[in-house]
C-alpha atoms as one frame of an Amber mdcrd trajectory, in Angstrom:
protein
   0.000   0.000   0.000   1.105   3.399  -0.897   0.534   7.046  -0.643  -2.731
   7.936  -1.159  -4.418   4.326  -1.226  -7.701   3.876  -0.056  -8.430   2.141
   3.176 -11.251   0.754   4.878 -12.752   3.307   7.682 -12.684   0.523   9.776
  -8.862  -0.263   9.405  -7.658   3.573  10.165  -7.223   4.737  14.228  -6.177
   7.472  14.503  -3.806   8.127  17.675  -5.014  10.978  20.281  -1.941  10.785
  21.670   0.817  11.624  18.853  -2.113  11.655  15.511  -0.267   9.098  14.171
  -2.054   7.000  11.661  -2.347   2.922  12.342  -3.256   0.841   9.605  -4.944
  -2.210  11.281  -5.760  -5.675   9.953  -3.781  -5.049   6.323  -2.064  -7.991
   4.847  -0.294  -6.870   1.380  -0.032 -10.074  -1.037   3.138  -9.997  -2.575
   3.483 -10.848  -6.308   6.455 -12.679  -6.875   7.694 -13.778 -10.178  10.365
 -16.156 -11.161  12.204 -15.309 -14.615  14.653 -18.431 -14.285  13.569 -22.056
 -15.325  15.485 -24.018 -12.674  13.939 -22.077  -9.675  10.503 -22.433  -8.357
   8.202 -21.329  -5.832   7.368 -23.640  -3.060   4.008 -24.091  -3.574   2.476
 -25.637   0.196  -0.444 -27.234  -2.009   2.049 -29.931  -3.409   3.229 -32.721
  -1.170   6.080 -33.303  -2.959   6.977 -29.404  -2.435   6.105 -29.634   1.691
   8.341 -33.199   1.521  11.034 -31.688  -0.075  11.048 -28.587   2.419  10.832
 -31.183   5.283  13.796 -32.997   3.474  15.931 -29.968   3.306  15.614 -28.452
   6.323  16.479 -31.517   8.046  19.414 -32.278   5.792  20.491 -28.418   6.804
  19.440 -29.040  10.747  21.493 -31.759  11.257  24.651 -30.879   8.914  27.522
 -29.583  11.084  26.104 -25.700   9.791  23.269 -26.788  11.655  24.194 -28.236
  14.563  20.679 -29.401  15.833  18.528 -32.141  16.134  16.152 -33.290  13.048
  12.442 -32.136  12.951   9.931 -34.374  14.484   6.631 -35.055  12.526   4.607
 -32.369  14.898   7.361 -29.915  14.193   6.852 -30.527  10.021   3.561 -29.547
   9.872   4.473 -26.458  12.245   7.031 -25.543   9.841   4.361 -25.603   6.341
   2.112 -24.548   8.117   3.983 -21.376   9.758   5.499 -20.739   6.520   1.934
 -20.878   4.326   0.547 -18.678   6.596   3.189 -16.172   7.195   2.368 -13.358
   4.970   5.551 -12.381   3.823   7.459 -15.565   3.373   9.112 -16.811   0.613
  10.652 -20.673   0.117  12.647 -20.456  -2.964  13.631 -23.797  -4.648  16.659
 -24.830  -6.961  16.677 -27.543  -9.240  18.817 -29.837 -10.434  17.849 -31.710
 -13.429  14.034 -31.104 -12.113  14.937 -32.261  -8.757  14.611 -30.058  -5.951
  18.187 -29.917  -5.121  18.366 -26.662  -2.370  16.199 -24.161  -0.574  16.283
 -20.654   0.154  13.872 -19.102   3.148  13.403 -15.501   3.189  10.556 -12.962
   4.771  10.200  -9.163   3.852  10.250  -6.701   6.254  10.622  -3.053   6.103
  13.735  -0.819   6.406  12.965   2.251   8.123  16.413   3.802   7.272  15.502
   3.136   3.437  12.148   3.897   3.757  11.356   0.472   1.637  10.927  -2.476
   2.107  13.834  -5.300   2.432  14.314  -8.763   2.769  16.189 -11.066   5.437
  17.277 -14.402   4.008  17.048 -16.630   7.153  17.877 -20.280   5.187  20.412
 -20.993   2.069  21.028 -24.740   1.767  21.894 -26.761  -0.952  21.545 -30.903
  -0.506  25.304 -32.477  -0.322  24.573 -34.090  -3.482  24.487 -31.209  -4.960
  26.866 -28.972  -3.992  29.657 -27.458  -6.135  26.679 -27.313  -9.056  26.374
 -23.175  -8.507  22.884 -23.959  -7.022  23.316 -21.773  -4.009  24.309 -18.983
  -6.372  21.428 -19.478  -8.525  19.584 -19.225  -4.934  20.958 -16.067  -4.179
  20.647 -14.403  -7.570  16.870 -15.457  -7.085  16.223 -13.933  -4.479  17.955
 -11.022  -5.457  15.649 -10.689  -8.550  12.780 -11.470  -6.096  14.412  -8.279
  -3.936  14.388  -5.910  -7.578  10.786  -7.145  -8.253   9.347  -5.777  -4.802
  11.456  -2.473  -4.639  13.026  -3.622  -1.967  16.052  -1.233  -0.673  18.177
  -3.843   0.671  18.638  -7.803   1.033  20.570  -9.401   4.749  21.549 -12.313
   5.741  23.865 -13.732   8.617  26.665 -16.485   7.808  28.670 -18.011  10.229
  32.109 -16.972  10.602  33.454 -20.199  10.140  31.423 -20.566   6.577  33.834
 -19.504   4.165  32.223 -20.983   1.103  29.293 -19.190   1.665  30.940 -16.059
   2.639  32.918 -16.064  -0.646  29.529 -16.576  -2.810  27.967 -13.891  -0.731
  30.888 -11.514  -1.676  30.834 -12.172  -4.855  26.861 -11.519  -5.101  27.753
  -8.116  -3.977  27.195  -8.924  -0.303  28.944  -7.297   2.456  29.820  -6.957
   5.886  27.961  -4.097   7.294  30.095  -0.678   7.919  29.953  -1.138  11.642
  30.203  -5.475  12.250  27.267  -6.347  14.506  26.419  -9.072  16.757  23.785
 -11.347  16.193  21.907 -12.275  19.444  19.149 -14.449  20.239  17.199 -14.826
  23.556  15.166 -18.065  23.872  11.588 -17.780  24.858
């Protein structure tokens, strides 16, 4: 939604306090398109999509990158189904020879020191098979074009300092680390 688009009267507040305008209950569909042949949507309505997604992230879960424990059946479904539903998701596939070979999860957000919106890639794996292919670059330059499509203003991601392989594709994608390094943190809930 943009300047000057029409909302509901029943979606608009308007804030006594600092007359700020709220925009409630507003869930923007995103069209995304895909220009190249050998990547592909996940699309939640095919089982061999969700299986493959399954597949993948437990491959990536359990790979030394990963460091966890595999997904039980209860935390599959949690994983379409939180992915479906989440309004700006997007589960990018690669293919190899028509097989799904790698995934790439990403969700749009908004950059309020662009003033557009952005998206965080939170997954880039590509199945041991298939690795040294250039499928996680085709991954990346995917969701780059995905990034262009949607005006977004910037694309992050976090790699782990002792991923060189995917820190040298990410540099040469035109990824960088930021001016100032940060930390990333996480608190448990």
């Amino acid at each position: 939604m943009g300047i000057g688009t029409k909302y509901n009267q029943n979606d608009i507040r308007i804030s006594p306090i600092k007359s700020a305008i709220v925009v409630l209950n507003t869930i923007t569909t995103m069209e995304i398109k895909i220009e190249q042949p050998d990547l592909e949507l996940c699309d939640f309505t095919n089982p061999q999509h969700c299986a493959a997604l399954c597949d993948l992230i437990n491959e990536y879960i359990t790979h030394p990158m990963g460091g966890g424990e595999p997904l039980s059946d209860s935390q599959k479904l949690r994983l379409l189904d939180g992915l479906e539903s989440h309004p700006k998701a997007i589960t990018l596939f690669v293919l190899n020879d028509g097989a799904i070979a790698g995934v790439l999860n990403a969700f749009v957000n908004f950059s309020t020191f662009k003033c557009k919106p952005m998206i965080n890639v939170h997954d880039v794996f590509v199945s041991d098979e298939y690795r040294g292919k250039g499928l996680g670059r085709k991954l990346i330059q995917g969701i780059i074009e995905i990034g262009k499509s949607l005006s977004c203003g910037k694309i992050t991601l976090e790699v782990r300092v002792d991923n060189p392989t995917a820190q040298n594709l990410y540099k040469s994608e035109g990824f960088e680390e930021g001016n100032d390094p940060m930390y990333f943190w996480t608190r448990p809930l």
